[in-house]
CSV table of C-alpha atoms in Angstrom, one decimal:
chain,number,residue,atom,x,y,z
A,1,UNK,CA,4.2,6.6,2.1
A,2,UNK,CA,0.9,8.7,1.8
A,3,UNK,CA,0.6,11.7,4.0
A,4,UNK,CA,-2.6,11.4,6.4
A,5,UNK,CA,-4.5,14.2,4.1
A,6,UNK,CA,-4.1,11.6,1.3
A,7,UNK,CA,-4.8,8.6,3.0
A,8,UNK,CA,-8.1,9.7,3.6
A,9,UNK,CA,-8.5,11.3,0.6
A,10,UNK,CA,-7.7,8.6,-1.4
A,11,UNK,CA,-9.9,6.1,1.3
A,12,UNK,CA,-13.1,8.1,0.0
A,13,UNK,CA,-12.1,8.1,-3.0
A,14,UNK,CA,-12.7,4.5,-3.5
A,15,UNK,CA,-15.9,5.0,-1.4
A,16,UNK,CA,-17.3,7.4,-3.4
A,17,UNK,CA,-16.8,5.2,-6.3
A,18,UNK,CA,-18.3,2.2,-5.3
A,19,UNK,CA,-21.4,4.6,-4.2
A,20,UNK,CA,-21.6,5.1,-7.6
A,21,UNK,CA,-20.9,1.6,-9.0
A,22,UNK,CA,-24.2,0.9,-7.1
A,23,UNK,CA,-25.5,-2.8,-7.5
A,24,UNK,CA,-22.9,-3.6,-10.2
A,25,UNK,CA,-20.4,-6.0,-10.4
A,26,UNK,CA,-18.2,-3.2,-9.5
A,27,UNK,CA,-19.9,-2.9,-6.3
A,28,UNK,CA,-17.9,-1.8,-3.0
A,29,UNK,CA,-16.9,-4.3,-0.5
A,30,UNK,CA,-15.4,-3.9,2.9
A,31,UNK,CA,-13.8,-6.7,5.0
A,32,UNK,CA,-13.1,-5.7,8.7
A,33,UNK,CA,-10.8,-7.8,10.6
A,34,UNK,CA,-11.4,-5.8,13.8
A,35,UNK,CA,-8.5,-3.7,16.1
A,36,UNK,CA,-8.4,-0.9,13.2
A,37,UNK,CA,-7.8,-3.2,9.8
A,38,UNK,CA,-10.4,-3.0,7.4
A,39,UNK,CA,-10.2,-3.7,3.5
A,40,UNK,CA,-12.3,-1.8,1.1
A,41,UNK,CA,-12.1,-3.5,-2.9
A,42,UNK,CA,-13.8,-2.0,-6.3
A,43,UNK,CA,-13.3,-4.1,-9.3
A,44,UNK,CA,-9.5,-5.0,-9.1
A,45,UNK,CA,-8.7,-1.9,-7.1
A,46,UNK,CA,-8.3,-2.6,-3.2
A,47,UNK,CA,-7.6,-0.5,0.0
A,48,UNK,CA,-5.9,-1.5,3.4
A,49,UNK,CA,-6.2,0.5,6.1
A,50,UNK,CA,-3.8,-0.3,8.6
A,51,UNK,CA,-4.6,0.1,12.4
A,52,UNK,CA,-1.9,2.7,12.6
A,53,UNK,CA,-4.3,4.4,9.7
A,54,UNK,CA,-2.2,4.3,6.9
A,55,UNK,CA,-3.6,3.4,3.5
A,56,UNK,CA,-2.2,1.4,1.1
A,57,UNK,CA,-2.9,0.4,-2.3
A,58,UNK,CA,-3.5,-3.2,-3.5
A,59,UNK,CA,-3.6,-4.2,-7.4
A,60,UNK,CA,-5.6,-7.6,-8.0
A,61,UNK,CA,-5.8,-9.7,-10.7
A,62,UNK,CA,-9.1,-8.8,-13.0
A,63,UNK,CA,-12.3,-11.3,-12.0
A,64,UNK,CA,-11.3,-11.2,-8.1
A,65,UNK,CA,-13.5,-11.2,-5.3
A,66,UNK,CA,-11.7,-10.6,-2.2
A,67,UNK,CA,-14.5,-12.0,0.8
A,68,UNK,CA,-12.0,-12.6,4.0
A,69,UNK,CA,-9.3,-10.5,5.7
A,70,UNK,CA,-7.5,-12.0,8.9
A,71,UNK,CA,-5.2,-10.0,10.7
A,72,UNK,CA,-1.7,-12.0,11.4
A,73,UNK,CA,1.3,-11.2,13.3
A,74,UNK,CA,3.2,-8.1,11.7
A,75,UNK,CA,0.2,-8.0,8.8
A,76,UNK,CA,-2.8,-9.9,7.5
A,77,UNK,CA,-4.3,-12.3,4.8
A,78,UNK,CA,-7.2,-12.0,2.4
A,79,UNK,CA,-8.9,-14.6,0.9
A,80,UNK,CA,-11.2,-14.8,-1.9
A,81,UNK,CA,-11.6,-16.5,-5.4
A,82,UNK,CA,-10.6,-15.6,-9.4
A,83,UNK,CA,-13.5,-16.2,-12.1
A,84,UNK,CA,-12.0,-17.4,-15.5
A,85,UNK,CA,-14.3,-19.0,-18.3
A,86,UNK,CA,-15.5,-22.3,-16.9
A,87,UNK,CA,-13.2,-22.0,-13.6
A,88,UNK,CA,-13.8,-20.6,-10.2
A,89,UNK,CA,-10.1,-20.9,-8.2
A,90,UNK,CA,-9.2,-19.6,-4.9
A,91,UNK,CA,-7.2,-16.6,-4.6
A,92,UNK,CA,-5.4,-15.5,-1.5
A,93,UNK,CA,-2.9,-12.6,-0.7
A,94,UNK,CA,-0.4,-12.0,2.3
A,95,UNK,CA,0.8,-9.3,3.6
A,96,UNK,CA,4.3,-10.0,5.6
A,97,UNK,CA,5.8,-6.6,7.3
A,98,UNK,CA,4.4,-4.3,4.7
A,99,UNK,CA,5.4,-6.4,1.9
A,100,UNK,CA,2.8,-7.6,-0.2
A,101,UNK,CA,2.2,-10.5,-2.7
A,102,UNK,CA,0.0,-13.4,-3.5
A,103,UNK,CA,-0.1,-16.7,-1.6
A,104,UNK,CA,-0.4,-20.1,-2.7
A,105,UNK,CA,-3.6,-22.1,-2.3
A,106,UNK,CA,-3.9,-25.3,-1.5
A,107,UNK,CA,-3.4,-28.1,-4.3
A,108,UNK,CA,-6.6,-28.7,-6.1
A,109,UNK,CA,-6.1,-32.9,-6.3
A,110,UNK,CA,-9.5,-33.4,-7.2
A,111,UNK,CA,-9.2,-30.4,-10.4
A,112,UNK,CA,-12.5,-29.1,-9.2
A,113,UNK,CA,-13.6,-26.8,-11.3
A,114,UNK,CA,-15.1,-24.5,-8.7
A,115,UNK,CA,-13.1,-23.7,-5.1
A,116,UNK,CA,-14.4,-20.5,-3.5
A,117,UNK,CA,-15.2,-19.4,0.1
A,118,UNK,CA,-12.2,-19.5,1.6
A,119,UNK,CA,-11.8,-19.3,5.4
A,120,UNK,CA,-8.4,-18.4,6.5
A,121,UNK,CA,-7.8,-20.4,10.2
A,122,UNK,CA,-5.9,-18.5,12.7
A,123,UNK,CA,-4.0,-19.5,16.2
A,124,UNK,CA,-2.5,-16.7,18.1
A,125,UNK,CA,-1.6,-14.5,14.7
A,126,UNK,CA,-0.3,-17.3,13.0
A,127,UNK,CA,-2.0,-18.6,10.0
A,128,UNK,CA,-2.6,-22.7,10.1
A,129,UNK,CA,-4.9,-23.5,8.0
A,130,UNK,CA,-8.0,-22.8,5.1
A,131,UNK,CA,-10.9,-24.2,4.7
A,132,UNK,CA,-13.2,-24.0,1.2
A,133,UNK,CA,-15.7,-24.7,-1.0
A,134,UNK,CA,-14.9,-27.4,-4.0
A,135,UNK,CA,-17.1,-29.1,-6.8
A,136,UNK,CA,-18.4,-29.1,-10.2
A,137,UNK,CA,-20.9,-26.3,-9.4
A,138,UNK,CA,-22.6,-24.0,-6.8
A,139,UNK,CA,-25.1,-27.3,-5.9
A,140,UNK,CA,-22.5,-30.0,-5.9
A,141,UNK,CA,-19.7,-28.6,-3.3
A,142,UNK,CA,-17.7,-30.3,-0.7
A,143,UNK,CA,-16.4,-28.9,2.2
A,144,UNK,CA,-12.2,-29.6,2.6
A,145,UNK,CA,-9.3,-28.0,4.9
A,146,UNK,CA,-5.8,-28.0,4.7
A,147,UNK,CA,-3.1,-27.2,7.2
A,148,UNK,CA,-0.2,-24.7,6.9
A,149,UNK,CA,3.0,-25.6,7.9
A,150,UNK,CA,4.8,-22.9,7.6
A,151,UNK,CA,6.3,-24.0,4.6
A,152,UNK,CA,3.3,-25.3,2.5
A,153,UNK,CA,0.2,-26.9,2.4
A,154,UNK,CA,-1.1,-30.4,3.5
A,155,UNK,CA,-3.0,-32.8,1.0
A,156,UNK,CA,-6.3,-31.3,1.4
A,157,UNK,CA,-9.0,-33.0,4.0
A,158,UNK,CA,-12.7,-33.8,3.6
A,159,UNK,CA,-14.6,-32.2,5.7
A,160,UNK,CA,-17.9,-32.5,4.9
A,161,UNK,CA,-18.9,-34.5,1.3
A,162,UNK,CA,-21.2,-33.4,-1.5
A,163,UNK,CA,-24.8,-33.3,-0.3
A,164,UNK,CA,-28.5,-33.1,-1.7
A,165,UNK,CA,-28.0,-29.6,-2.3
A,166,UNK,CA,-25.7,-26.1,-1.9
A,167,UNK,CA,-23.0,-26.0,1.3
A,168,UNK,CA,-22.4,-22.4,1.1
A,169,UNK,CA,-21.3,-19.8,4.0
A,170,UNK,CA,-18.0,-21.0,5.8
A,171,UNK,CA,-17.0,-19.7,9.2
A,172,UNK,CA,-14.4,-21.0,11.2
A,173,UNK,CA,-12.3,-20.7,14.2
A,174,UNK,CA,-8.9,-22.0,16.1
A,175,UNK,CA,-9.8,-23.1,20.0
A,176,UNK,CA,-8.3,-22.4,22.7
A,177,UNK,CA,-6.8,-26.1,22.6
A,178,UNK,CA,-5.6,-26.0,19.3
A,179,UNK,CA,-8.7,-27.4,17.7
A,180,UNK,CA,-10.3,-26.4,14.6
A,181,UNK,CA,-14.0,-25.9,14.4
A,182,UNK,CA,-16.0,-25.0,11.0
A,183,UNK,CA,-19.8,-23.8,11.0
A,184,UNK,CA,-21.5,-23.6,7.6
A,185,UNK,CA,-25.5,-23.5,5.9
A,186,UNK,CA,-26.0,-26.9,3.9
A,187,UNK,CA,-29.3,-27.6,2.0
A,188,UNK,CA,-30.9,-31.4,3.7
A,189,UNK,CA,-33.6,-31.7,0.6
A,190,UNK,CA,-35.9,-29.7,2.7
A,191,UNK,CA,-34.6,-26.4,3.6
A,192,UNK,CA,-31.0,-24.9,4.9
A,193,UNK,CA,-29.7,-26.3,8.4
A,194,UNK,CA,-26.1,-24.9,10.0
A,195,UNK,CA,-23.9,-27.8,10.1
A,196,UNK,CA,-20.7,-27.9,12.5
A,197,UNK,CA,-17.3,-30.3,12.2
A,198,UNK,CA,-14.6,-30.3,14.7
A,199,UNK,CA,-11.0,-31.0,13.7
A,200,UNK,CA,-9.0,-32.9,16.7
A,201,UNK,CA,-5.3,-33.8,15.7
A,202,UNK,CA,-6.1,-34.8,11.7
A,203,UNK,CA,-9.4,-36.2,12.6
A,204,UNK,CA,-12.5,-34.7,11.7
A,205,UNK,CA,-15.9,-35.0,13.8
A,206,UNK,CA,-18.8,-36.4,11.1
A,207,UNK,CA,-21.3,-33.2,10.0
A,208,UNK,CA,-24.0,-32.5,12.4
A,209,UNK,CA,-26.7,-29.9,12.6
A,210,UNK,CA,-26.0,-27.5,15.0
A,211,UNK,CA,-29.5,-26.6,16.3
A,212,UNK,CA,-32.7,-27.9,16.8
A,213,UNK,CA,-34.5,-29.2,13.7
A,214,UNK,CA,-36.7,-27.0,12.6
A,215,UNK,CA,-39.0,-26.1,8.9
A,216,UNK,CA,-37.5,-23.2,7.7
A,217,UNK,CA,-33.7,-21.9,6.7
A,218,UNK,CA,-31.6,-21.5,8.7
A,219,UNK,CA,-28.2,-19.1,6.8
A,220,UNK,CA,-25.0,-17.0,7.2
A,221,UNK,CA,-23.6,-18.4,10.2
A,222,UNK,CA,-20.6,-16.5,12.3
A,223,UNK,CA,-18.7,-18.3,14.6
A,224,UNK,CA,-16.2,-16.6,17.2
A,225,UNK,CA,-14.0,-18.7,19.8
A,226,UNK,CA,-14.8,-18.1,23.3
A,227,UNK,CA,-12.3,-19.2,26.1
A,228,UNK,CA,-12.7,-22.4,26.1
A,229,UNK,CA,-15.4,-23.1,23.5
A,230,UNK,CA,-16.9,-20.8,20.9
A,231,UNK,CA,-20.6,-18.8,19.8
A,232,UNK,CA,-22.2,-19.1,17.0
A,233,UNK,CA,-24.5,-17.1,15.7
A,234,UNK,CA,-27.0,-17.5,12.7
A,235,UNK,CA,-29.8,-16.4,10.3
A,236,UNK,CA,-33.4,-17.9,9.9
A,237,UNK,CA,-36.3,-17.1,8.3
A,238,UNK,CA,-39.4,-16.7,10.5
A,239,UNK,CA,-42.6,-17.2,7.9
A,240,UNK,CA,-42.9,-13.7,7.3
C-alpha cells in the first residue's frame, strides 16, 4: 500500500502527464463516480482514487478507452471499449474488495463489429445490467441491454434499432421501482433529438423523443434518478 505522500505524488504524476500529452490520443481522462471515487487514465495507464484516498494502480490492455466508472458495493466498475484493426469490443473491469480484474461483456450474438458506449446499470450498489452501442459503424448502431444475474449475462435485448443516422451518448439509470430507463442523442434525418426507453419487467417502452420537437440538436444527455422518477438534462445548439 502507497504511503499518503505517494499517493498524491504519484496522482499528479499522471496529471502532469496527460497535461503534457495535450490533444493526443494519449490525452487525460477522468471519470468521477461521485462520494470520493474518481478514475484518471493516460494511454493504458489508469488511477483509482478510492474515497478513503488511497491510490491505486490499474494496467489496461493497449487501445482502451475507459468512459464509465460506477461505484458498487465494497468497489466499482469501469466500462469502456478495446480498438483492434477492424473491431471496436466492449471492455469492462471490476473491482471486488480491492481485488481487481476484467469482467465479461455481454455475448456479441449479432458479431457486430463495433460495441462501445457502455452504460453500467446500478440498483442500490449492485450491478444489473449494461446497456451499449452495436453495428457495422459509428452511423449504423443499435441500441441493446442485458441483465446481470449475478452469475452472467442475459441474451442481449433491443432497445432501440438502427436508425437514419448515429445513436451515440448513452445515459442510464435504475428507478426507484426497479425499472430501467435509458436516455440517448439519435440523428431523425434532420438534426439530433434525445430519445428515452423504459425497461418494465423484460419489456421495453418503443423509442420516443424526450422533448419538444424542435430544428436544431439536441446532444450529450445525463440522466439521474430522482425519488420516484428521474431528470434529465441535455445539450442544444441555439443558432449561434
Amino acid at each position: 500500500m502507497m504511503c499518503k505522500t505517494h499517493q498524491l505524488l504519484a496522482w499528479a504524476a499522471l496529471a502532469v502527464a496527460g497535461c503534457a500529452a495535450g490533444a493526443s490520443a494519449q490525452s487525460l481522462r477522468t471519470l468521477d463516480a461521485g462520494g470520493g471515487l474518481y478514475l484518471n487514465q493516460i494511454g493504458s495507464r489508469a488511477l483509482v482514487r478510492q474515497p478513503s484516498g488511497e491510490v491505486t494502480e490499474l494496467s489496461l490492455p493497449p487501445g482502451t478507452a475507459l468512459s464509465r466508472l460506477e461505484s458498487l458495493t465494497g468497489g466499482w466498475i469501469a466500462a469502456g471499449e478495446i480498438d483492434a484493426p477492424g473491431l471496436t469490443e466492449l471492455y469492462l473491469v471490476r473491482d471486488d474488495a480491492g481485488v481487481r480484474s476484467p469482467f465479461p461483456a455481454p455475448a456479441n450474438t449479432a458479431e457486430d463489429p463495433l460495441r462501445s458506449g457502455p452504460m453500467p446499470l446500478v440498483e442500490r450498489g449492485r450491478l444489473v445490467g449494461l446497456a451499449w452501442l452495436a453495428g457495422s459503424g459509428v452511423r449504423q448502431t443499435a441500441v441493446y441491454a442485458s441483465q446481470w444475474s449475478g452469475l452472467d449475462w442475459s441474451q442481449p435485448e433491443l432497445v432501440s434499432p438502427i436508425g437514419p443516422g448515429t445513436q451515440i451518448a448513452i445515459d442510464g439509470a435504475v428507478l426507484a421501482d426497479g425499472s430501467w430507463l435509458l436516455v440517448w442523442s439519435a440523428y431523425d434525418g434532420n438534426d439530433d433529438e434525445i430519445l428515452w426507453s423504459r425497461r418494465v419487467g423484460e419489456s421495453w417502452s418503443a423509442p420516443a423523443v424526450l422533448h419538444e420537437p424542435n430544428k436544431v440538436p439536441d446532444i450529450t444527455p445525463e440522466l439521474v434518478a430522482t425519488g420516484r422518477g428521474a431528470l434529465a438534462a441535455w445539450n442544444w445548439w441555439d443558432g449561434g
